[in-house]
XYZ file of C-alpha atoms in Angstrom:
782
model
C -3.984 -37.632 32.303
C -0.720 -39.946 31.592
C 2.868 -38.208 30.694
C 3.921 -40.357 27.788
C 7.284 -40.050 25.703
C 6.465 -38.154 22.984
C 9.225 -39.602 20.385
C 9.136 -36.668 18.112
C 9.953 -32.927 17.748
C 6.603 -30.702 18.585
C 7.202 -28.712 15.181
C 3.667 -27.518 14.023
C 4.011 -28.101 10.571
C 6.234 -31.381 10.063
C 7.560 -34.621 11.478
C 10.921 -35.573 12.222
C 13.005 -38.660 12.751
C 16.273 -37.655 14.248
C 17.934 -41.262 13.757
C 16.048 -44.693 12.467
C 15.384 -47.002 14.936
C 14.110 -51.231 13.772
C 12.563 -50.915 17.652
C 9.986 -47.987 15.863
C 10.861 -48.815 12.703
C 7.283 -50.735 11.556
C 5.102 -48.453 13.863
C 6.610 -45.300 11.768
C 6.521 -46.289 8.578
C 3.388 -46.054 9.083
C 3.265 -42.232 10.433
C 5.790 -41.875 7.395
C 3.050 -42.651 4.661
C 2.297 -40.561 1.892
C -1.544 -40.887 -0.422
C -3.947 -39.166 -1.837
C -7.056 -41.183 -1.428
C -6.277 -43.653 -4.586
C -2.967 -44.392 -3.903
C -1.299 -44.794 -0.044
C 2.923 -46.015 -0.309
C 4.648 -47.079 3.676
C 7.054 -44.742 4.672
C 9.734 -47.416 3.919
C 13.202 -46.135 2.858
C 14.001 -46.323 -1.149
C 16.943 -49.536 -0.746
C 14.499 -51.250 1.651
C 14.894 -52.024 5.164
C 17.918 -54.801 6.086
C 16.474 -54.964 9.590
C 15.093 -58.065 12.437
C 12.122 -59.620 10.801
C 8.721 -58.118 12.091
C 10.117 -54.931 12.200
C 8.970 -53.519 9.088
C 5.848 -54.246 6.299
C 6.280 -52.576 3.136
C 3.293 -51.754 1.653
C 2.176 -49.817 -1.229
C -1.607 -49.787 -1.488
C -4.729 -49.082 -4.073
C -8.305 -47.192 -1.781
C -10.882 -49.946 -3.001
C -8.688 -52.022 -5.708
C -9.926 -55.687 -3.745
C -8.966 -59.567 -4.293
C -11.643 -61.059 -3.253
C -12.219 -64.957 -1.491
C -14.793 -67.187 -0.144
C -15.561 -67.263 3.552
C -14.564 -70.456 5.423
C -17.006 -71.141 8.097
C -16.978 -74.068 10.371
C -21.349 -73.991 11.376
C -22.416 -71.788 8.210
C -25.944 -70.632 7.966
C -28.397 -69.032 5.865
C -27.502 -65.899 5.390
C -23.792 -65.226 6.640
C -21.474 -62.769 4.800
C -20.421 -64.915 1.769
C -17.334 -63.122 0.507
C -14.344 -60.928 1.681
C -12.871 -58.378 0.313
C -9.140 -57.327 1.722
C -7.179 -53.784 -0.084
C -3.870 -55.703 -1.714
C -0.094 -54.833 -1.196
C 0.495 -54.030 -5.389
C 3.457 -54.189 -7.071
C 6.503 -51.221 -5.008
C 7.246 -49.391 -7.398
C 9.588 -46.363 -5.869
C 11.993 -48.804 -5.000
C 15.578 -47.847 -5.873
C 19.236 -49.482 -4.490
C 22.253 -47.731 -4.187
C 26.131 -49.190 -4.706
C 28.866 -46.922 -4.518
C 32.089 -48.081 -5.249
C 36.175 -47.019 -5.904
C 35.926 -46.984 -10.506
C 36.190 -51.113 -9.700
C 32.188 -52.187 -9.979
C 33.911 -55.679 -8.251
C 33.821 -53.908 -4.654
C 31.352 -52.385 -4.852
C 29.275 -52.145 -2.005
C 25.490 -51.355 -1.405
C 23.725 -48.563 0.659
C 22.011 -50.153 3.691
C 21.790 -47.334 6.689
C 22.688 -50.168 9.438
C 25.671 -51.316 8.026
C 28.817 -49.380 8.838
C 27.596 -46.743 10.107
C 25.665 -43.606 9.580
C 26.500 -40.303 11.097
C 23.942 -37.101 10.398
C 20.322 -38.511 9.467
C 16.748 -36.729 9.702
C 13.252 -37.892 8.297
C 10.476 -35.471 7.657
C 7.485 -34.865 7.133
C 6.381 -31.818 4.950
C 2.469 -31.533 5.853
C 2.481 -27.945 4.513
C 4.193 -29.099 1.379
C 3.183 -33.445 1.039
C 7.023 -33.498 0.745
C 8.759 -37.310 1.975
C 12.689 -35.755 2.858
C 15.032 -37.672 3.820
C 18.638 -36.846 4.460
C 21.896 -38.300 6.243
C 25.833 -39.332 5.877
C 26.648 -42.753 6.161
C 30.619 -44.415 5.822
C 30.584 -48.564 4.026
C 32.173 -50.482 6.567
C 35.166 -49.835 3.762
C 35.773 -45.779 4.555
C 33.362 -44.494 1.828
C 31.298 -41.489 2.861
C 28.309 -40.632 1.018
C 25.592 -37.900 1.807
C 21.883 -38.746 0.674
C 18.965 -37.245 0.166
C 15.941 -38.269 -0.963
C 12.857 -36.837 -1.639
C 9.192 -38.041 -1.788
C 6.084 -37.153 -2.902
C 1.920 -38.764 -4.108
C 0.770 -36.172 -6.030
C -2.661 -34.625 -4.335
C -3.447 -33.147 -7.667
C -3.490 -37.014 -9.466
C -3.888 -39.838 -8.164
C -2.316 -41.018 -10.618
C 0.285 -40.603 -9.286
C 4.039 -40.778 -7.450
C 7.425 -38.988 -7.442
C 10.845 -39.565 -5.872
C 13.657 -38.319 -6.217
C 16.641 -39.925 -5.029
C 20.808 -37.598 -4.351
C 24.181 -39.237 -3.598
C 27.293 -36.888 -2.960
C 30.310 -39.042 -2.770
C 32.370 -37.100 0.302
C 36.192 -38.609 0.515
C 35.900 -40.906 -2.756
C 36.052 -40.385 -6.555
C 34.281 -43.773 -7.841
C 31.111 -44.620 -9.130
C 27.703 -44.578 -7.590
C 24.729 -47.149 -9.288
C 21.247 -46.877 -8.613
C 18.945 -49.574 -9.347
C 15.363 -48.842 -9.582
C 12.753 -51.577 -9.493
C 9.331 -52.429 -10.352
C 8.860 -55.178 -7.613
C 5.824 -57.945 -8.076
C 6.523 -60.179 -5.510
C 4.668 -58.716 -3.056
C 2.357 -60.458 -0.863
C -0.905 -59.405 2.518
C -0.044 -59.812 5.427
C -2.038 -62.852 7.012
C -4.252 -63.273 9.745
C -3.117 -64.465 13.121
C -4.891 -64.260 16.221
C -5.516 -59.801 16.049
C -8.805 -59.724 14.046
C -8.184 -57.082 13.108
C -4.982 -57.386 11.234
C -4.644 -59.059 7.877
C -6.319 -61.259 5.546
C -7.264 -64.689 5.656
C -5.366 -65.120 1.990
C -4.271 -68.010 0.338
C -1.875 -67.786 -1.857
C -0.578 -64.879 -4.085
C -3.925 -62.603 -5.057
C -1.902 -61.524 -8.593
C -1.411 -63.321 -11.542
C 1.661 -62.071 -14.299
C -0.238 -61.857 -17.231
C 2.540 -59.173 -19.472
C 5.897 -57.482 -18.338
C 7.207 -54.389 -20.351
C 10.880 -53.027 -19.755
C 12.514 -50.819 -22.218
C 14.939 -48.293 -21.991
C 14.052 -46.210 -18.779
C 10.020 -47.256 -18.724
C 9.254 -51.103 -16.615
C 5.119 -52.587 -16.196
C 4.071 -55.179 -14.932
C 0.796 -56.204 -15.913
C -1.871 -57.949 -13.597
C -4.825 -59.544 -12.793
C -6.276 -60.773 -9.592
C -7.429 -64.118 -9.076
C -10.762 -63.633 -8.486
C -12.387 -60.226 -8.388
C -11.457 -60.332 -11.232
C -9.530 -56.867 -11.492
C -6.133 -55.601 -14.116
C -4.632 -53.422 -13.069
C -0.961 -51.974 -14.904
C 2.031 -50.876 -12.340
C 4.436 -48.798 -14.829
C 7.364 -47.111 -13.203
C 9.519 -44.386 -15.896
C 13.153 -43.934 -14.328
C 15.884 -40.414 -14.973
C 19.303 -39.507 -14.834
C 18.700 -36.259 -13.061
C 20.866 -33.037 -14.649
C 23.677 -35.265 -16.219
C 24.170 -36.793 -20.155
C 21.969 -39.072 -21.567
C 23.621 -42.512 -19.418
C 22.635 -45.282 -20.686
C 19.945 -48.260 -18.580
C 21.006 -51.643 -18.112
C 17.580 -53.816 -18.040
C 16.868 -56.823 -16.132
C 14.256 -58.944 -14.895
C 14.111 -61.262 -12.472
C 10.086 -62.895 -12.398
C 8.389 -60.731 -10.967
C 11.286 -58.360 -10.942
C 12.228 -55.670 -13.228
C 14.907 -53.300 -12.933
C 16.916 -50.164 -14.224
C 20.772 -50.075 -13.046
C 22.307 -46.364 -14.259
C 26.281 -46.216 -13.661
C 27.192 -42.550 -13.079
C 30.900 -41.495 -12.427
C 31.485 -38.667 -10.144
C 34.470 -37.004 -8.664
C 34.734 -36.112 -4.550
C 31.819 -34.009 -3.892
C 30.213 -34.241 -7.039
C 26.008 -34.842 -6.794
C 24.352 -37.898 -8.691
C 20.791 -38.567 -8.964
C 17.998 -40.104 -9.999
C 14.770 -39.060 -10.413
C 11.299 -41.832 -10.676
C 7.833 -41.114 -10.950
C 5.620 -44.339 -11.063
C 1.569 -45.044 -11.928
C -1.293 -46.978 -10.863
C -4.563 -47.558 -13.807
C -7.230 -50.254 -13.143
C -9.635 -51.951 -14.163
C -12.147 -50.303 -12.243
C -11.324 -47.510 -13.449
C -10.957 -48.047 -17.228
C -11.388 -50.042 -20.047
C -8.450 -52.721 -20.043
C -6.955 -51.526 -23.124
C -6.845 -47.884 -22.453
C -4.159 -49.391 -19.041
C -0.459 -48.901 -20.883
C -1.335 -46.252 -22.837
C -2.906 -43.940 -19.981
C 0.308 -45.206 -18.326
C 2.804 -44.598 -20.781
C 1.176 -41.120 -21.354
C 0.865 -39.867 -17.472
C 4.534 -40.653 -16.744
C 6.243 -39.057 -20.088
C 4.225 -35.893 -19.147
C 5.386 -35.596 -14.857
C 9.249 -36.074 -16.750
C 8.726 -33.501 -19.099
C 6.717 -31.249 -16.095
C 9.880 -32.390 -13.680
C 10.030 -33.072 -10.548
C 10.024 -29.916 -9.200
C 6.834 -28.410 -10.433
C 5.195 -31.653 -8.898
C 6.474 -30.345 -5.809
C 5.073 -26.556 -6.951
C 1.932 -28.428 -7.066
C 2.482 -30.064 -4.247
C 2.300 -27.594 -1.512
C -0.833 -25.131 -4.450
C -2.807 -27.561 -3.437
C -2.261 -27.655 0.576
C -1.960 -23.912 0.843
C -5.896 -23.724 -0.217
C -7.330 -26.585 1.801
C -4.455 -25.117 5.030
C -6.753 -22.371 4.440
C -10.410 -23.695 4.751
C -8.352 -26.414 7.367
C -6.440 -25.362 9.767
C -6.915 -25.798 13.034
C -4.252 -22.945 15.603
C -3.816 -24.342 18.656
C -1.596 -21.085 20.760
C -0.247 -22.837 23.322
C 0.484 -26.650 22.975
C 2.940 -27.417 19.876
C 2.816 -31.080 20.909
C -1.109 -30.774 20.272
C -0.221 -28.934 17.760
C 1.260 -31.152 15.966
C -0.880 -34.016 16.628
C -3.832 -32.460 14.552
C -2.174 -31.138 11.652
C -1.233 -34.490 11.362
C -4.620 -36.114 11.875
C -6.263 -33.547 9.042
C -3.326 -34.078 6.641
C -3.730 -37.979 7.415
C -7.294 -37.111 6.687
C -6.284 -36.127 3.488
C -4.635 -38.664 2.130
C -6.982 -41.105 2.979
C -10.476 -40.273 1.409
C -11.424 -41.309 -1.018
C -13.403 -38.799 -3.621
C -14.240 -39.986 -6.962
C -17.251 -41.525 -5.263
C -16.517 -45.369 -5.909
C -14.092 -44.803 -3.276
C -14.366 -44.601 0.001
C -12.240 -44.168 3.537
C -11.179 -47.118 5.457
C -10.115 -47.018 8.975
C -6.907 -47.166 8.017
C -6.502 -45.605 5.526
C -4.012 -46.391 3.164
C -1.329 -47.318 4.747
C -1.647 -50.480 6.241
C -3.823 -53.602 6.078
C -5.424 -53.560 9.324
C -8.923 -54.525 8.593
C -8.367 -55.417 5.368
C -9.204 -51.600 3.690
C -12.484 -51.867 5.179
C -14.575 -49.621 4.817
C -17.217 -48.862 7.962
C -19.641 -46.410 9.220
C -16.357 -44.343 10.970
C -17.357 -42.731 8.339
C -20.416 -41.620 8.530
C -20.264 -40.560 11.954
C -16.671 -39.417 11.994
C -14.414 -38.725 9.731
C -18.142 -37.566 7.264
C -17.836 -33.823 9.595
C -14.505 -33.027 9.166
C -14.923 -32.727 4.899
C -18.351 -31.908 4.960
C -16.177 -28.769 6.598
C -13.176 -28.226 5.218
C -14.066 -29.983 2.210
C -17.919 -30.738 0.841
C -17.035 -31.526 -2.646
C -15.654 -34.500 -0.876
C -17.931 -35.092 1.777
C -20.352 -35.322 -1.588
C -18.278 -38.114 -3.002
C -18.211 -39.920 0.225
C -22.313 -39.749 -0.360
C -21.724 -40.623 -3.895
C -20.653 -43.909 -3.021
C -23.465 -45.229 -0.651
C -25.546 -43.933 -3.709
C -23.536 -46.373 -5.670
C -23.592 -48.938 -2.856
C -27.377 -48.625 -2.824
C -28.416 -51.736 -5.269
C -25.661 -53.810 -2.945
C -27.469 -52.928 -0.322
C -31.088 -53.708 -0.606
C -29.710 -57.304 -2.728
C -28.670 -58.297 1.656
C -31.848 -56.256 2.627
C -33.775 -59.350 1.102
C -30.901 -62.101 1.489
C -31.744 -61.150 5.124
C -35.229 -61.908 4.193
C -36.978 -57.933 4.653
C -39.287 -57.664 2.022
C -38.761 -54.318 0.370
C -35.436 -52.258 1.739
C -32.217 -51.779 1.542
C -29.253 -52.722 4.064
C -25.698 -51.243 3.638
C -23.960 -53.491 5.391
C -20.928 -53.324 8.161
C -18.008 -54.237 6.613
C -16.618 -53.545 2.964
C -15.337 -52.306 0.142
C -17.219 -52.724 -3.372
C -21.300 -52.720 -1.382
C -21.481 -56.306 -0.093
C -21.404 -57.258 3.264
C -17.461 -59.180 4.024
C -18.141 -59.068 8.352
C -18.554 -63.142 8.963
C -18.458 -62.297 12.809
C -22.538 -61.384 12.229
C -22.935 -60.534 16.116
C -20.671 -57.316 15.698
C -21.403 -56.533 12.549
C -24.429 -57.706 9.456
C -26.516 -57.042 13.150
C -24.994 -53.478 13.382
C -28.890 -52.678 11.866
C -27.780 -49.066 12.901
C -25.821 -48.334 9.598
C -28.696 -47.409 8.041
C -29.464 -44.257 10.352
C -26.149 -43.686 10.897
C -26.115 -43.099 6.752
C -28.961 -40.689 7.382
C -27.766 -39.146 9.596
C -24.623 -37.628 7.483
C -27.179 -36.935 4.058
C -29.018 -35.060 6.651
C -26.276 -33.168 7.467
C -24.969 -32.661 4.429
C -28.210 -31.582 3.244
C -29.046 -29.407 5.920
C -25.146 -27.529 5.296
C -25.027 -26.926 1.591
C -28.854 -26.988 1.247
C -28.572 -29.809 -2.082
C -31.872 -30.221 -3.454
C -30.135 -31.437 -7.062
C -28.589 -34.032 -5.186
C -31.384 -34.723 -2.370
C -33.592 -35.524 -5.409
C -30.855 -37.922 -8.146
C -29.736 -40.327 -4.766
C -30.629 -38.711 -1.109
C -33.781 -38.964 -0.576
C -34.188 -42.695 -2.166
C -31.259 -43.140 0.124
C -33.087 -42.551 2.750
C -36.476 -43.763 2.256
C -35.269 -47.242 1.519
C -32.924 -47.577 4.429
C -35.965 -45.855 6.424
C -38.300 -49.556 5.269
C -35.534 -51.696 7.572
C -36.791 -50.131 10.806
C -40.184 -50.609 9.991
C -39.107 -54.831 9.078
C -37.679 -55.108 11.674
C -39.556 -53.536 14.336
C -42.540 -54.653 15.525
C -44.983 -52.727 18.410
C -45.219 -54.530 21.759
C -48.242 -55.328 24.123
C -47.566 -51.340 24.927
C -47.736 -50.030 21.893
C -44.885 -49.235 21.847
C -42.575 -49.876 18.286
C -39.273 -52.385 19.369
C -36.331 -53.045 17.549
C -34.580 -56.815 19.015
C -31.664 -58.450 18.508
C -29.442 -56.178 17.158
C -26.327 -54.631 18.605
C -25.042 -50.755 18.829
C -21.903 -48.752 18.652
C -20.421 -50.416 22.049
C -18.899 -53.804 20.591
C -18.936 -55.493 24.061
C -22.321 -55.678 24.269
C -24.141 -57.350 21.429
C -27.954 -59.340 20.113
C -29.572 -57.489 22.454
C -33.041 -55.767 22.097
C -33.548 -52.029 22.432
C -30.522 -50.833 21.873
C -31.020 -46.802 23.719
C -28.526 -45.303 20.711
C -29.871 -47.370 17.536
C -33.632 -47.105 18.397
C -33.169 -43.175 18.814
C -30.678 -42.455 15.726
C -34.113 -44.937 13.645
C -36.535 -42.343 15.750
C -34.704 -39.768 13.556
C -33.909 -41.270 10.832
C -37.980 -42.129 10.198
C -38.689 -38.827 11.063
C -36.213 -37.761 8.519
C -37.369 -39.567 5.652
C -41.363 -38.985 6.191
C -40.351 -35.068 6.157
C -38.519 -36.254 3.167
C -41.037 -38.050 1.150
C -43.909 -34.921 2.052
C -41.594 -32.406 0.853
C -40.852 -33.648 -2.385
C -44.676 -34.534 -2.652
C -45.643 -30.574 -2.025
C -42.399 -28.647 -3.674
C -41.177 -31.491 -6.397
C -44.023 -33.629 -7.590
C -42.594 -35.066 -9.933
C -38.868 -36.500 -8.212
C -41.694 -37.548 -6.250
C -43.709 -39.296 -8.538
C -40.653 -40.845 -9.798
C -39.211 -42.604 -7.102
C -41.788 -43.621 -5.840
C -41.931 -45.394 -8.824
C -38.193 -46.971 -8.271
C -39.142 -47.715 -5.133
C -43.093 -49.581 -5.582
C -43.260 -46.433 -2.646
C -47.115 -47.553 -0.782
C -48.801 -43.626 -0.163
C -49.607 -44.974 3.710
C -45.481 -45.735 4.693
C -44.677 -42.547 5.143
C -47.065 -42.441 7.681
C -46.059 -45.675 9.392
C -42.801 -44.894 9.448
C -43.822 -41.019 11.957
C -46.081 -43.562 13.858
C -43.004 -45.564 14.677
C -40.702 -42.693 15.337
C -43.565 -41.444 17.092
C -44.022 -44.599 19.082
C -40.715 -45.348 19.655
C -38.915 -47.298 23.132
C -36.351 -45.500 24.539
C -35.251 -46.835 27.421
C -34.695 -45.641 30.617
C -34.195 -46.591 34.594
C -36.184 -43.703 36.747
C -34.843 -44.712 39.310
C -31.149 -43.838 38.475
C -32.203 -41.360 35.846
C -30.516 -42.734 32.468
C -31.402 -44.335 29.898
C -31.053 -47.756 30.172
C -27.970 -48.384 27.138
C -30.806 -51.812 26.368
C -33.701 -53.094 27.657
C -30.596 -55.632 29.719
C -27.275 -53.913 30.518
C -28.529 -52.882 33.668
C -28.578 -56.390 34.920
C -26.279 -57.484 34.381
C -23.239 -58.692 36.607
C -20.343 -55.319 36.599
C -16.884 -56.209 34.824
C -14.250 -56.951 37.662
C -12.248 -53.691 36.562
C -10.794 -53.980 39.672
C -8.672 -57.417 39.071
C -8.589 -56.581 35.334
C -4.444 -56.890 35.448
C -3.705 -53.272 32.320
C -1.976 -56.818 30.250
C -5.975 -57.600 29.760
C -7.049 -54.812 28.159
C -8.114 -55.217 25.440
C -10.593 -57.144 26.496
C -11.351 -58.668 22.736
C -8.320 -60.320 23.034
C -8.024 -61.952 25.995
C -11.669 -63.372 27.226
C -14.383 -64.452 24.550
C -16.442 -62.514 22.830
C -19.249 -64.548 25.184
C -17.698 -63.911 28.852
C -18.308 -59.513 27.756
C -21.317 -60.173 26.335
C -22.414 -61.409 29.835
C -21.324 -58.319 31.681
C -21.950 -54.853 32.424
C -18.264 -53.357 30.513
C -18.148 -50.770 26.904
C -15.826 -51.177 24.683
C -16.971 -47.318 23.606
C -19.051 -44.384 23.086
C -22.553 -45.682 22.426
C -25.287 -44.065 24.912
C -22.945 -40.971 24.975
C -22.604 -41.034 21.214
C -26.838 -40.390 20.997
C -26.317 -37.929 23.321
C -23.959 -35.772 21.130
C -25.353 -36.848 17.632
C -29.199 -35.796 19.046
C -27.693 -33.076 21.565
C -31.696 -31.431 21.554
C -33.321 -33.802 22.569
C -31.952 -34.565 26.045
C -31.654 -31.657 28.720
C -27.902 -31.248 30.411
C -28.529 -33.186 33.548
C -29.326 -36.100 31.642
C -26.075 -36.508 29.670
C -24.095 -35.438 32.671
C -25.315 -38.374 34.561
C -25.194 -40.387 31.269
C -22.108 -39.677 31.255
C -20.960 -39.878 34.230
C -22.832 -43.216 34.713
C -21.175 -44.471 31.409
C -17.519 -43.654 31.965
C -17.581 -45.543 34.732
C -18.045 -49.635 32.442
C -16.274 -48.259 29.089
C -12.915 -50.166 28.704
C -12.003 -47.789 25.381
C -10.690 -50.101 24.007
C -11.882 -48.794 20.754
C -9.857 -45.781 19.322
C -13.910 -44.487 18.195
C -14.439 -43.338 22.064
C -12.161 -41.205 23.176
C -12.906 -38.527 21.390
C -16.726 -38.607 22.105
C -16.292 -38.386 26.028
C -13.696 -35.549 25.396
C -17.222 -33.662 23.224
C -19.672 -34.436 26.195
C -17.392 -33.949 29.032
C -16.782 -30.331 27.454
C -20.702 -30.300 27.264
C -21.094 -31.028 30.681
C -18.679 -29.631 32.383
C -16.079 -32.080 33.120
C -13.042 -29.757 31.357
C -10.406 -31.919 33.160
C -11.697 -34.711 31.725
C -12.940 -33.694 28.400
C -9.162 -31.882 27.627
C -7.678 -35.769 28.850
C -10.084 -37.574 26.371
C -9.047 -35.334 23.312
C -5.640 -35.708 23.595
C -5.900 -39.315 24.527
C -7.167 -39.209 20.524
C -5.010 -36.070 19.335
C -2.028 -37.849 19.914
C -3.366 -41.829 19.586
C -1.181 -43.369 16.332
C 1.897 -40.513 17.260
C 2.253 -41.705 20.787
C 0.358 -45.196 19.447
C -1.179 -45.499 22.031
C -3.403 -48.681 20.857
C -0.719 -50.098 20.707
C -1.001 -51.253 16.581
C -0.941 -48.130 14.132
C 2.072 -50.028 12.826
C -1.187 -51.513 10.735
C -2.170 -48.478 9.583
C -3.267 -45.070 11.390
C -6.354 -44.688 12.829
C -8.637 -42.014 10.632
C -11.875 -41.872 12.822
C -9.816 -40.765 15.313
C -8.481 -38.374 12.983
C -11.002 -37.088 12.441
C -12.587 -37.145 15.796
C -9.559 -34.816 17.154
C -11.260 -31.324 14.700
C -15.151 -32.410 16.540
C -13.263 -32.865 19.497
C -12.021 -28.405 18.707
C -15.330 -27.922 16.814
C -18.122 -29.268 18.511
C -16.578 -29.597 22.052
C -14.603 -26.880 23.264
C -15.816 -24.892 20.796
C -19.220 -26.169 21.352
C -20.070 -26.186 17.536
C -23.818 -28.286 17.269
C -26.045 -28.186 13.681
C -28.659 -30.923 15.025
C -32.368 -30.169 14.025
C -30.899 -27.698 11.563
C -30.122 -24.823 13.575
C -25.821 -23.872 13.804
C -25.141 -23.569 17.537
C -22.141 -22.957 19.566
C -20.964 -22.631 23.111
C -17.414 -21.876 23.052
C -14.687 -23.182 26.645
C -11.400 -22.343 26.330
C -9.352 -25.223 27.573
C -7.120 -24.295 31.095
C -3.875 -25.110 29.063
C -4.493 -22.863 25.653
C -3.716 -19.516 25.698
C -6.712 -19.744 22.672
C -7.807 -21.204 19.377
C -9.181 -20.877 15.755
C -11.188 -23.192 13.790
C -13.004 -22.507 10.262
C -16.429 -24.222 8.937
C -18.195 -24.181 5.528
C -21.878 -23.622 5.557
C -24.134 -22.988 2.774
C -21.555 -21.078 0.932
C -20.385 -19.371 3.974
C -16.654 -19.631 5.904
C -17.071 -18.846 9.141
C -13.957 -18.242 11.939
C -13.921 -19.167 14.902
C -11.798 -17.569 17.137
C -11.033 -18.114 21.548
C -9.366 -16.967 23.764
C -9.006 -15.774 26.920
C -10.480 -12.215 26.498
C -13.589 -14.523 24.431
C -14.823 -15.089 21.031
C -14.589 -12.949 17.822
C -16.704 -14.775 14.737
C -15.492 -14.068 11.392
C -17.483 -14.341 7.915
C -14.768 -14.391 5.546
C -16.382 -15.689 2.549
C -20.614 -15.033 1.800
C -23.469 -12.630 2.183
C -24.512 -13.683 5.187
C -24.629 -16.501 7.763
C -26.500 -16.918 11.525
C -26.082 -18.808 15.033
C -26.190 -18.873 18.690
C -23.626 -17.880 21.029
C -24.363 -19.783 24.051
C -28.225 -19.365 23.196
C -27.951 -15.715 21.698
C -28.398 -14.583 17.882
C -25.761 -13.312 15.950
C -25.901 -12.525 12.075
C -23.250 -11.656 9.783
C -22.995 -10.869 7.134
C -20.795 -8.548 4.350
C -21.342 -5.689 5.281
C -21.088 -6.636 9.391
C -18.369 -9.849 8.701
C -16.951 -9.420 13.088
C -19.128 -10.073 16.071
C -17.258 -10.788 19.025
C -18.458 -11.461 22.790
C -16.605 -11.021 25.656
C -15.205 -14.562 27.843
C-alpha cells in the first residue's frame, strides 16, 4: 500500500489541526463540518476567511431543501429528465467578526488569523461530544494580543438548531472587544465547471428576499426559492455572556443583518457572546408557522443555555457510540478514520422519512445534494445494524417517492410498475446523462434488496404490509416490462448500465440480471406470503396495484430463466454480453495524471474498452454471496481487479471485502485502508467539495463484512472472522431482531457476546452457535 502523509495526529476520538494552512483550508472546511442530518455547516471559522481565492467555500445546507432549474439540452429527446434539483447554500448564521481596540474605536483592528501574528493554535472536532472547538493566541499588527476560544455544535437532538460561543481575552491591553454577529443571506451556490461531480448549473440567485426582521438580539430573513416555491426562515439570537445587558447596535445591509456588541474589558478579563441559530422551511411546516417556531426555539435555547446543549449533545453521542462503535487494537490512524467516518454518517443522514443521505452528506455541494443508490447498497446496512430506526426512515423516504417512481415508469413507456430515479432529491429523475443515469435500472433491485435486509433483520411485518410489499412488487414489474425471452428461452435484460459507469448501455449486465433475479424471487415470495398469512392486506395491495393474479408466477418464471453471463473458457462471470470482446484498456501507457479517466477521455472512448470504474461483478459476489462458490469468487476477483481503476470512491471497500473472503489478506487490508481514510487523506482529490458518504459506510462494511466475514443474504446470519496481521484485535456490534450482539476478534480467537436480547442463532465458519440470556457468551479458538 502507498504510504501517505497523514496530516492529523492519530487521536482515536478527535480530529485536530495544529496550524491553519491556506493550502488545506478548503479541504478542512469539509472535514471539520458539523451536521445533524438536516443542517450542515462547513468548517469555516466564525470570522470568515481572508485567504487566497479558491481556498474556501463557506456553506450552510439543509438536507432536502432545494431549488429546481430546467435542464437545457442542445439536442433533446423524449422522456429525458426535464428538471434538475440542487441543494441550496442557505444564509450563513454563524458569522461573528471580532474587533479590538484600547478604548479608542478609531484605532480598532479586526481579528484575522492571516494578518498579524498567530501564536498558539488548535482546532479540534471531538467525536465523543460533537463539538468543534478552536483555541488560539493572536497578536495584531499594533502589538495588542488576545486569546480566543470558540465552540460550535449542530444539535443532534433538535434538527433545526445550531449554537456557538466565542470568548476573547485581552492579554496585554485593556479596552473594548466588539463582536459583530451577522446573518448573511447574500450566499450563492457553486457553479458547475468541467468536473461533472461538482456544482450546479445555477442561472442566478436562488433565494428571493420576502422580508427581514431585526430587533434587539434577534434577526431573521424570510426568503423563497424562485422555482421550487419553498419558503425559508433563517433566524439568530445573540447574547452577551455573563455580563449585565449590553445593548446591541443593529444594522442592515441589503441581505445582511448585523448586531454589534461593544464590551469594555480589562487585561486578562474574558468577553464572550453566545449565538443560537435555526432554520425552518415550508417543506416541513405551514408558512405561517415558520417565524413563530423560529422565535420559540431560539428563546427556549437561550433559556436552556449553551452549556446545557453541550451536555445534551454528549448524551446523544454516548448512546450512539455505545451501539455503533468499532474498536481497533493496534492502529490509531485507522481507529481515527473509522470513528470519523461513522460520525459523519450520523451527521449526514436524514431521519424524518422525507429526506435521505446524499453522496456528499451535508458537507458540500458535490453532486448537488442528490441521493443515489449509495444509500441502499453502501449506507443502509450501517444504520440497519447500528440504528435500525434510521434505516426504517430511509425506507420511508422511498415509500414517499413511490408515486413519483410510478410516473417515471410511465414516462419510460412501462404500462405498469415503478421506476425509481437514479439521482434525485424530491423524487423526480435529475440525471441529465441517461447512459450513466436512467439506464441504471438496477436501482429498483437495490431498493428491494435493502427492504429484504430490513425485514430479515427486524421482522417488521407491519412495515411490510403497510409499505414494503407494494414497493417490492411495483418495482419488480419493471423487470418483466424491460426484459424479454430470447430464442433459447432465456430471460434477458437489454440496454442497461450496471454499477460500472465505464461500461454503459449493454445487454445482460451480470450485476443487474443477478439482482433482478433476486428481486423477482423476493416479489413472488412476498405475494405468496401475503395471500397466505395476510389475505386482507393482499387484497388491498392487489387492488391498489391492479395486480393480475398471474403476475407473481410470471416474476418467478423470469427469475428461473434469467440469463447470467458466464465464460466457460475463463471460468468467470462475464460483466455483460460484450465486455470480454472489447479491447483491454492500455493501463501501462496511461499516465497517472489521466486518472480519473472520466475527466480525460470522451465517454465513448472509455465505453469501447475493457475497463471498469468500480466493482460490478465483484459487488454481486458480496450481495448475493451464498449463490457463488469460493473458487468462482476468487477467479472473478482476479480477473476484474486487473481491469478496474477504482476511479469511483465506491470501489475499494467492495474489493477489500471480497479479497478478505477469498484469502487475499494483504489486498484486503490495503483496499480497506484506502477506504477508511479516503476523506481524511483526500485520496480522490475532491473531498473539498464534500465527504464520500458511501465510502465512509464502506469502512464499517469492511470491518463487519470483510474481516468479520458477516453475511445475511438468505435470511441467516453467519460469520467467518479473520484478524489482519497489523492488528491485535477488533470489536463491533450489530443489532438484529431486538438483540445486540458484540463480536470480538483477537489473536486467541473470537468471542461472541449477547449484550441485549433473549436468544440469537448464527454460524461461525459454518458451525452453529446459539446465545441466550442464560448463556450470553461463546468463544471460538483461533
